Coordinates of C-alpha atoms in Angstrom, one line a residue:
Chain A
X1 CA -52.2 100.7 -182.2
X2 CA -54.4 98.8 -184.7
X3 CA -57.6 100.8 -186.1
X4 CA -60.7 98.6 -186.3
X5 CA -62.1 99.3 -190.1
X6 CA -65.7 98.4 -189.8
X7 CA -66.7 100.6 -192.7
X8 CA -69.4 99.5 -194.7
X9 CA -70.2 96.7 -192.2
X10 CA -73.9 96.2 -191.4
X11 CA -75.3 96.5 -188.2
X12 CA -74.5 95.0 -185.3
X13 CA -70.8 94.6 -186.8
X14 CA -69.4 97.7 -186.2
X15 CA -70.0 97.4 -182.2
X16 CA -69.2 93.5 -182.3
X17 CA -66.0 94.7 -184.1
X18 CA -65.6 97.1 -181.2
X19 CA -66.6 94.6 -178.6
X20 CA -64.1 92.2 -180.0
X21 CA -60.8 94.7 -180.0
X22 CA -61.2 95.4 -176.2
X23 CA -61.0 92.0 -175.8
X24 CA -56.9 92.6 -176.9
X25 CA -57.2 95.9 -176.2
X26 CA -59.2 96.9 -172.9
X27 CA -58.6 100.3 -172.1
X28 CA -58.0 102.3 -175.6
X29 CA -59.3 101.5 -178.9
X30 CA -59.9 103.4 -182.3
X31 CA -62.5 102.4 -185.0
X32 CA -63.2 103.2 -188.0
X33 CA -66.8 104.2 -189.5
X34 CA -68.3 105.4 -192.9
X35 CA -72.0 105.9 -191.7
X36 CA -73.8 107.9 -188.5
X37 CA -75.5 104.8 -187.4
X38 CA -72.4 102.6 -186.5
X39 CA -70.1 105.9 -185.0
X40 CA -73.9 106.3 -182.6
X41 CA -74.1 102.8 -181.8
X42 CA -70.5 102.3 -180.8
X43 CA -70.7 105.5 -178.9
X44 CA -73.0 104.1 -177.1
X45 CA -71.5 100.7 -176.0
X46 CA -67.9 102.5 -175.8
X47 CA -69.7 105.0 -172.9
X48 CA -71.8 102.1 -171.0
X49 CA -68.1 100.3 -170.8
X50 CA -66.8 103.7 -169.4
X51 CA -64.8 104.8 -172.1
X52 CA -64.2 108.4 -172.9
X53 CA -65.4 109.0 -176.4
X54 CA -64.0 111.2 -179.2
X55 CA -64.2 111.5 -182.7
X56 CA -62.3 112.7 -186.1
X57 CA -63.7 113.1 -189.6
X58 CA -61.6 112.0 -192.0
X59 CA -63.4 112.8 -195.4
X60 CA -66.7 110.8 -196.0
X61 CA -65.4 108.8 -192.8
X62 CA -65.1 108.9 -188.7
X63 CA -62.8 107.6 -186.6
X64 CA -63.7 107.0 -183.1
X65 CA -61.7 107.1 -180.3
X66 CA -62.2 105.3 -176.7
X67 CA -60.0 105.3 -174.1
X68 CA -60.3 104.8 -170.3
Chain B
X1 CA -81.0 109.8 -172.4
X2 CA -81.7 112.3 -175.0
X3 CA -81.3 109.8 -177.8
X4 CA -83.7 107.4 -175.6
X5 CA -86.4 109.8 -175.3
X6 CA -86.1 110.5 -179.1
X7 CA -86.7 106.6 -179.8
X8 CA -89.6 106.5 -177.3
X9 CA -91.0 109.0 -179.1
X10 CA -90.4 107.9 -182.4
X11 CA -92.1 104.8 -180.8
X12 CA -95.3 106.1 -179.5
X13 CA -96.4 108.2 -182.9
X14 CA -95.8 105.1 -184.7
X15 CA -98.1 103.5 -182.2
X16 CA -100.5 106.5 -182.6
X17 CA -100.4 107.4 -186.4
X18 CA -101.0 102.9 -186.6
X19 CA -104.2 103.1 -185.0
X20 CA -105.3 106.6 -186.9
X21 CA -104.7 104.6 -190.1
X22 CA -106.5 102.1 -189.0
X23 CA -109.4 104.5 -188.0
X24 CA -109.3 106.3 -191.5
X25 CA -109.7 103.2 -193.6
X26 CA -106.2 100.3 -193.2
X27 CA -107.1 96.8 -191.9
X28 CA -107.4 96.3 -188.3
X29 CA -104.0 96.2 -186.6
X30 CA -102.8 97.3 -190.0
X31 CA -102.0 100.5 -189.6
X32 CA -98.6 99.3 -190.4
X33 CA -97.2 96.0 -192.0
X34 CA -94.2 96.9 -194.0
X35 CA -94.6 92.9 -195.2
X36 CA -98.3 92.7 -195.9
X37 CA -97.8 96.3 -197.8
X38 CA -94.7 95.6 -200.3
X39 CA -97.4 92.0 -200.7
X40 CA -99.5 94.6 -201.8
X41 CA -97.5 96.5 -204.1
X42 CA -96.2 93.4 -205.9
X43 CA -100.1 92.3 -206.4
X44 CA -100.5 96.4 -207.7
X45 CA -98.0 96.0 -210.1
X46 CA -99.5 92.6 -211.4
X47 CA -96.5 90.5 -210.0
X48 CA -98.6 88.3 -208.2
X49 CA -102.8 87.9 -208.9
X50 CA -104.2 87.5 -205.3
X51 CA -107.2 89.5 -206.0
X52 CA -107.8 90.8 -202.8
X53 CA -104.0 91.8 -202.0
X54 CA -103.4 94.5 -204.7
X55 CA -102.9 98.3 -204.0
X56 CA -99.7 100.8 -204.0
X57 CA -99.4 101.4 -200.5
X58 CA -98.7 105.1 -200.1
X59 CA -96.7 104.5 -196.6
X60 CA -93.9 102.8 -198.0
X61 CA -93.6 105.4 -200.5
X62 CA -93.8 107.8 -198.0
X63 CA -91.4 106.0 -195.4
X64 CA -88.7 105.4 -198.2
X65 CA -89.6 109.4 -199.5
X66 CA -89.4 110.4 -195.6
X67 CA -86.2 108.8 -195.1
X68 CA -84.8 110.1 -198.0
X69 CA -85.3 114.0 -197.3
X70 CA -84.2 113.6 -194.2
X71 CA -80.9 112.2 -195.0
X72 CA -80.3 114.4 -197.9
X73 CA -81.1 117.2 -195.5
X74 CA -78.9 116.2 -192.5
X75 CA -76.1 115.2 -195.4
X76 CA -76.4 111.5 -194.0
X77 CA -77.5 110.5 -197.7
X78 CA -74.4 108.4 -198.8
X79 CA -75.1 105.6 -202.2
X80 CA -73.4 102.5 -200.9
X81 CA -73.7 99.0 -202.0
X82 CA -71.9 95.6 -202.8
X83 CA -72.5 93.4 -199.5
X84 CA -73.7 90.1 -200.8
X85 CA -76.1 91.8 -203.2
X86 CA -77.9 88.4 -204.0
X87 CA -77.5 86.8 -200.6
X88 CA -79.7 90.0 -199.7
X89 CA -82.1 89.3 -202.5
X90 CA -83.1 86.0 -201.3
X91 CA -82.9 86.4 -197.8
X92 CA -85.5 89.3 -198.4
X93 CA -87.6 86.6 -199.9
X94 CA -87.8 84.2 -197.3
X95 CA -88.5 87.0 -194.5
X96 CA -91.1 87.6 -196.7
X97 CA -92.2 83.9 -196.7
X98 CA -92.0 83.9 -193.1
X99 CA -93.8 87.2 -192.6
X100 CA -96.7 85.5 -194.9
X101 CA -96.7 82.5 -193.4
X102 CA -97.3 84.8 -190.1
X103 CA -99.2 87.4 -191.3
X104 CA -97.2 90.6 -191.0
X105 CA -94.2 91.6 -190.5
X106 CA -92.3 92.2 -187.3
X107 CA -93.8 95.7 -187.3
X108 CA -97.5 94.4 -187.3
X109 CA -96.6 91.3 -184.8
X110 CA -96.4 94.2 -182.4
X111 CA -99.4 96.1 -183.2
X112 CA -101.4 92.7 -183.9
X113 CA -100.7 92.0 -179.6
X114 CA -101.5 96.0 -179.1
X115 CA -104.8 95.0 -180.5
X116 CA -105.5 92.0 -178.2
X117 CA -104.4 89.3 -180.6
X118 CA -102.6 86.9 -178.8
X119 CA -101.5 84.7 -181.6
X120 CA -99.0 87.7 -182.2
X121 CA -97.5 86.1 -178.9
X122 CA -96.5 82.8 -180.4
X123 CA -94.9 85.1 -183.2
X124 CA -92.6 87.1 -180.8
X125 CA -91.7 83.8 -179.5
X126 CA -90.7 82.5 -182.6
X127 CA -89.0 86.0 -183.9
X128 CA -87.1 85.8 -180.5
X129 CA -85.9 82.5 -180.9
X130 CA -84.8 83.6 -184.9
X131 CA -82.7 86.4 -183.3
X132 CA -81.2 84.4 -181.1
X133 CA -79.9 81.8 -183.9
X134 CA -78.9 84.8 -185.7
X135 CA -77.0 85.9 -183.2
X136 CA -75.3 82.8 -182.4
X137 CA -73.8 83.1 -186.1
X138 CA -73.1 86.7 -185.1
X139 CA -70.8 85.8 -182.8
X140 CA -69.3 83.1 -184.8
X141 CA -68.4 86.0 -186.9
X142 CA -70.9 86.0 -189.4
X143 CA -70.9 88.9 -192.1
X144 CA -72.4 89.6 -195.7
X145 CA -68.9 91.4 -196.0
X146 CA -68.3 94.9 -196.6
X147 CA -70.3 97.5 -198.9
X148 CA -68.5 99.8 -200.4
X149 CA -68.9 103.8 -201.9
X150 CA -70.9 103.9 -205.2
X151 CA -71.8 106.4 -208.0
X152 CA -75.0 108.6 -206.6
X153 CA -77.1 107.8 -208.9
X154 CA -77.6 104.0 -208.1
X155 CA -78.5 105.8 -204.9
X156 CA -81.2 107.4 -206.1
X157 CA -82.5 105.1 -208.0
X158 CA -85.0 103.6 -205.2
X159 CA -86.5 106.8 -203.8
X160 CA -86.9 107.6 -207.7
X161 CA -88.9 104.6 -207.9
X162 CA -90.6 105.3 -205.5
X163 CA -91.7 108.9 -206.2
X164 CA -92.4 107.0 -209.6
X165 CA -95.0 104.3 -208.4
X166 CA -96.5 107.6 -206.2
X167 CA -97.0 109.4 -209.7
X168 CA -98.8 105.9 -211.2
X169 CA -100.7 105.8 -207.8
X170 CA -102.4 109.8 -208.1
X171 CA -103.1 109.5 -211.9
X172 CA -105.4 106.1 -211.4
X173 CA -103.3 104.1 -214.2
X174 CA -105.4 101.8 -215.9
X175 CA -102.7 99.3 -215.7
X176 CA -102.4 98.8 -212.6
X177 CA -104.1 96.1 -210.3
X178 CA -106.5 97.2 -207.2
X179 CA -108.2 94.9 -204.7
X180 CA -112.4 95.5 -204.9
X181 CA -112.7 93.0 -201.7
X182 CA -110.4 92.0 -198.9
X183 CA -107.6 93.8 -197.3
X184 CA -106.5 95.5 -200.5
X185 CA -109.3 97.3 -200.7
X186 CA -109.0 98.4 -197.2
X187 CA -106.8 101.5 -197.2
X188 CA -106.5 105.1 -195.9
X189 CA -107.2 107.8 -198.3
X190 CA -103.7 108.5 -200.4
X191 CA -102.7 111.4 -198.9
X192 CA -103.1 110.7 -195.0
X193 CA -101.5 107.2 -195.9
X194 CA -98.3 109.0 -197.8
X195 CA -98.4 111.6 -194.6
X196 CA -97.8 108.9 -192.0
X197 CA -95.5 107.1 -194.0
X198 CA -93.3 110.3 -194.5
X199 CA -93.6 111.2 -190.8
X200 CA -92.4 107.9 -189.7
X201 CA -89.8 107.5 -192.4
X202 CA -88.3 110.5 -190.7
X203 CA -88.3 109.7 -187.6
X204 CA -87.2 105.9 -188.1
X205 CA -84.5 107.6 -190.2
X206 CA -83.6 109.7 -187.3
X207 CA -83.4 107.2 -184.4
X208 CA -82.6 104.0 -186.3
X209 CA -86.1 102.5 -185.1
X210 CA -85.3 98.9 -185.8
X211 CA -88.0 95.3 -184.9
X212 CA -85.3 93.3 -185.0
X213 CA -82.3 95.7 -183.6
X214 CA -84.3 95.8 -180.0
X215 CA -84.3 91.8 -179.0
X216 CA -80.8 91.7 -180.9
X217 CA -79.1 94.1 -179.1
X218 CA -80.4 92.8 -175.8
X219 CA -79.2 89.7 -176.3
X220 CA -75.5 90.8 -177.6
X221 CA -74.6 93.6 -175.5
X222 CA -77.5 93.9 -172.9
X223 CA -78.3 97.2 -175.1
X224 CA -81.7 98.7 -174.3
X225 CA -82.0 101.6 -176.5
X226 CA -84.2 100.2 -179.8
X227 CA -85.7 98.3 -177.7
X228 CA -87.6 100.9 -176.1
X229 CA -88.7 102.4 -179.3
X230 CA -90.4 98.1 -179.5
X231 CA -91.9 98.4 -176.6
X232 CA -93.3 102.3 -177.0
X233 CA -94.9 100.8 -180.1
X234 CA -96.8 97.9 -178.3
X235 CA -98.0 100.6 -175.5
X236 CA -99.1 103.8 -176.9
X237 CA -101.0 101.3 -179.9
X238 CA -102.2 99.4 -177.3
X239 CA -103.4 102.6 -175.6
X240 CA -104.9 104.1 -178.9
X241 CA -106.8 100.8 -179.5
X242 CA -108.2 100.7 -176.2
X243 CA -109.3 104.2 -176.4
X244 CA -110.7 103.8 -180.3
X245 CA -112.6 100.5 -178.9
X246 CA -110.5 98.4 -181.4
X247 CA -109.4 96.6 -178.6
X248 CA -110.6 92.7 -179.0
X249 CA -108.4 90.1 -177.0
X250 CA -108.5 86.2 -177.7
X251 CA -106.4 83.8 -179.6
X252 CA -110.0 83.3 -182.5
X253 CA -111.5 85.5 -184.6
X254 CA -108.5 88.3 -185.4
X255 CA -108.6 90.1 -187.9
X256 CA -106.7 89.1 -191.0
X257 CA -104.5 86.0 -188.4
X258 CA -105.1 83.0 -188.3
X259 CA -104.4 80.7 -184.5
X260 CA -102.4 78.2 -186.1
X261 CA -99.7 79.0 -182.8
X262 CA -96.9 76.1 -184.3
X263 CA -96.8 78.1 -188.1
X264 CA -97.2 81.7 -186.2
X265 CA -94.2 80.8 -184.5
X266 CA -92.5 79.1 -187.4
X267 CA -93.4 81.9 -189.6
X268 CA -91.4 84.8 -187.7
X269 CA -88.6 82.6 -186.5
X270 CA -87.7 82.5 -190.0
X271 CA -88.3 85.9 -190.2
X272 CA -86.1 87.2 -187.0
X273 CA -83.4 85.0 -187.5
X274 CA -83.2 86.5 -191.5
X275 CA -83.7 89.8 -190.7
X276 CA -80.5 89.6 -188.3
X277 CA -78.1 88.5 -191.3
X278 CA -79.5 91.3 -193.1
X279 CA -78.5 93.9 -190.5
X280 CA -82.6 94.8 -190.0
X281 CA -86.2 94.0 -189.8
X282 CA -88.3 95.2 -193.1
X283 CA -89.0 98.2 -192.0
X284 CA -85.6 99.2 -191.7
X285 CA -84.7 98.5 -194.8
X286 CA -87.0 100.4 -196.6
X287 CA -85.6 103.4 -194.7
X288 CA -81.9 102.3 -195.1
X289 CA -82.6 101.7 -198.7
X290 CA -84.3 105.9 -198.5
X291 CA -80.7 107.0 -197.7
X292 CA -78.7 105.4 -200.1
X293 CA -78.1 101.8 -199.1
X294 CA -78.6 99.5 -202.6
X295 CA -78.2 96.4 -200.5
X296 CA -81.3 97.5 -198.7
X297 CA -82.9 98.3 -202.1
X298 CA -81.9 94.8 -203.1
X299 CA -83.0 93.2 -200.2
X300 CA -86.6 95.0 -200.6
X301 CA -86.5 93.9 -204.3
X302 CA -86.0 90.5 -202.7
X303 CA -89.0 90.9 -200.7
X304 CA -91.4 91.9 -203.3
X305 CA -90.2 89.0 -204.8
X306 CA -91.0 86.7 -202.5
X307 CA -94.3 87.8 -201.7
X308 CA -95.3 87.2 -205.4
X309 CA -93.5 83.9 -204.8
X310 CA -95.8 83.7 -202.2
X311 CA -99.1 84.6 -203.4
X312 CA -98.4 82.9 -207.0
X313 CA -97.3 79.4 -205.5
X314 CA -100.0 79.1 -202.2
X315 CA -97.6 79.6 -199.8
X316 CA -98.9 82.6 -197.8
X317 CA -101.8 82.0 -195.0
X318 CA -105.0 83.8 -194.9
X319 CA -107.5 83.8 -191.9
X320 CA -108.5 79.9 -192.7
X321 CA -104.4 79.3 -191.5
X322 CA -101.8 78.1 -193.7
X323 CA -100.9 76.0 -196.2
X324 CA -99.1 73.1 -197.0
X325 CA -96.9 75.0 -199.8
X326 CA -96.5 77.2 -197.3
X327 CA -95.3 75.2 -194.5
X328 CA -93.0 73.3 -196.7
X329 CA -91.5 76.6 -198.2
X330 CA -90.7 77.7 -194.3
X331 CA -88.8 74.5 -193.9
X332 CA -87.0 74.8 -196.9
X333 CA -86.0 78.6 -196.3
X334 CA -85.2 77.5 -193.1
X335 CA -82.5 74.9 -194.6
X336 CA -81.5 78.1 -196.7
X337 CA -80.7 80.2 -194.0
X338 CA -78.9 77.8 -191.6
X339 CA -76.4 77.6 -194.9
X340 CA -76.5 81.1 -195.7
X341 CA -75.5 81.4 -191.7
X342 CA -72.7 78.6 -192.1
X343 CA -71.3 79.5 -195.1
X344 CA -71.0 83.2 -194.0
X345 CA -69.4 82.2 -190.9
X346 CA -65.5 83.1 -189.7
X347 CA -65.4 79.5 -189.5
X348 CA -66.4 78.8 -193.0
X349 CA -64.8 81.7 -194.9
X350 CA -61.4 81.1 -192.9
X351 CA -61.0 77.9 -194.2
X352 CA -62.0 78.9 -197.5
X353 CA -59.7 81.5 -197.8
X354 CA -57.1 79.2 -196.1

């Protein structure tokens, strides 16, 4: 599966990112984050959608995990 | 809902600590006005010589200083940069022209209506409207591209600045400019001012308190959480200017506005719809540029700049209503953006890199 890279990408990319991906993707999807705002924000959306959310830090980075 | 409560919050002492501000000394509804306060700085520092718009406004020092211990504290402090540094710059300009052409920034549009001026009301229509364009180019796949790791120290470099201009402040530098009339003159003493800046800084840091964040996400995902820190703003402001009896509503006669309703709206429709290309109303990039993020630095930079662009050429309003200069420069910075939009537009870059 392809990992969204939306590090260093200003808001509201990361989520639009996101967004976009489940359009290919709907019910698993993994991005990845460098800041505490994007990995909140796409927490969020990934939860109203009904995804399960999880996360892994990877040095100075996150990678977020949604599935269904 | 913990995380919405914590914005609310956030919300409704920035509401409160605006109209204390305002009772210890700041211009009415101008408790906060991250715009009409870097406008002031520039004019401190001599950029600009509007003689009644010069003073160091201790709350951005305090919101950039807030943001910055908090994010060092909660290791969220990360030096980044690289994203269309000079894009930023000028698009920090003409919010900044917009925000003039207005009077205030998105920040003080809120508190102006929580103090009963409706003219504020033609401004939200025209920052919604600025969103929405924004947005359209969002979705078209718009992007200042990515920012990437840098050495700390170019971090640090703002909030050093910052603590600098604080140091110039206490010691009374001859150098520097101060209003004797007008709203420059018009402030909080330094210590209450810093105080407030430093509490908000912390808690915008905290729960990404965002103007332009709240319509935008409503619009693109049917979001609601910065919104609610918007609209805890208008009501516990609104409450605390009721209560303080600086409550005064009508369209005439506001403080430091003018009722021109087609340049009100003009003004912060350029201002929304550049605030969304740079990821955040000005607020927001103060604090942004408090943990590390030199494309928010730049972007202020840009801003300071454009006030004294402002002031210098005519182009900002005062309570008479605006200017010529200053409704051509909209125009003109509207042109700007809508290329800035284009050319940073899946659409455009594809082919480009086609």
């Amino acid at each position: 599966m392809n990992i969204i890279d939306a590090r260093g990408m200003s808001c509201p990319q990361p989520v639009l990112m996101t967004k976009n991906a489940l359009k290919k993707s709907p019910d698993i999807v993994q991005i990845l984050v460098d800041n505490e705002t994007a990995k909140g924000n796409i927490e969020r959306y990934l939860s109203h959608e009904g995804f399960l959310v999880e996360f892994q830090n990877q040095d100075d980075d996150i990678l977020i995990m949604g599935r269904k | 809902m913990k995380e919405k409560r914590s914005i609310i919050f956030a919300g409704a002492v920035v509401g409160i600590l605006s109209v204390l501000l305002v009772y210890f000394g700041n211009p009415t509804n101008m408790g906060f006005c991250i715009a009409c306060f870097l406008r002031d700085i520039a004019g401190g520092i001599g950029l600009h010589r509007a003689g009644v718009v010069q003073y160091i406004r201790p709350e951005v020092i305090g919101l950039v200083l807030g943001a910055f211990i908090v994010s060092i504290k909660n290791k969220e402090f990360k030096t980044n940069g690289g994203s269309s540094p000079f894009t930023r710059f000028v698009l920090g300009a003409v919010v900044m022209i917009g925000a003039l052409m207005f009077l205030g920034c998105p920040l003080r549009m809120v508190l102006r209506l929580a103090g009963g001026d409706l003219n504020a009301l033609l401004g939200i229509g025209g920052y919604g409207v600025g969103i929405y364009l924004g947005v359209l180019f969002l979705n078209k796949g718009f992007s200042l591209k990515r920012s990437y790791k840098m050495p700390s120290i170019e971090g640090y470099i703002f909030p050093g600045i910052n603590i600098g201009l604080l140091i110039l402040l206490i010691s009374g530098a001859g150098f520097l400019f101060f209003s004797n009339e007008g709203p420059g003159s018009m402030h909080a003493p330094i210590w209450i001012s810093l105080g407030a800046g430093l509490i908000v800084g912390w808690l915008a840091q905290r729960t990404r308190l965002c103007m332009v964040g709240g319509i935008r996400d409503m619009i693109l995902f049917k979001d609601s959480h910065l919104i609610s820190g918007f609209v805890a703003i208008l009501i516990f402001a609104f409450a605390g200017n009721v209560f303080m009896g600086y409550f005064n509503l009508g369209f005439v006669d506001q403080p430091i506005a003018h009722s021109d309703g087609l340049w009100n709206f003009m003004g912060m429709l350029l201002a929304g719809w550049g605030s969304v290309l740079l990821g955040g109303c000005p607020m927001r990039q103060l604090i942004l540029a408090g943990e590390g993020n030199t494309d928010s630095a730049v972007s202020v930079i840009g801003m300071v700049a454009g006030a004294a662009i402002a002031h210098n050429f005519g182009l900002a309003s005062s309570g008479a209503g605006p200017t010529v200069n200053g409704q051509i420069a909209v125009m003109i910075s509207l042109v700007l953006v809508a290329i800035i939009s284009a050319a940073n537009s899946e659409f455009a870059t594809r082919r480009a890199e086609a």
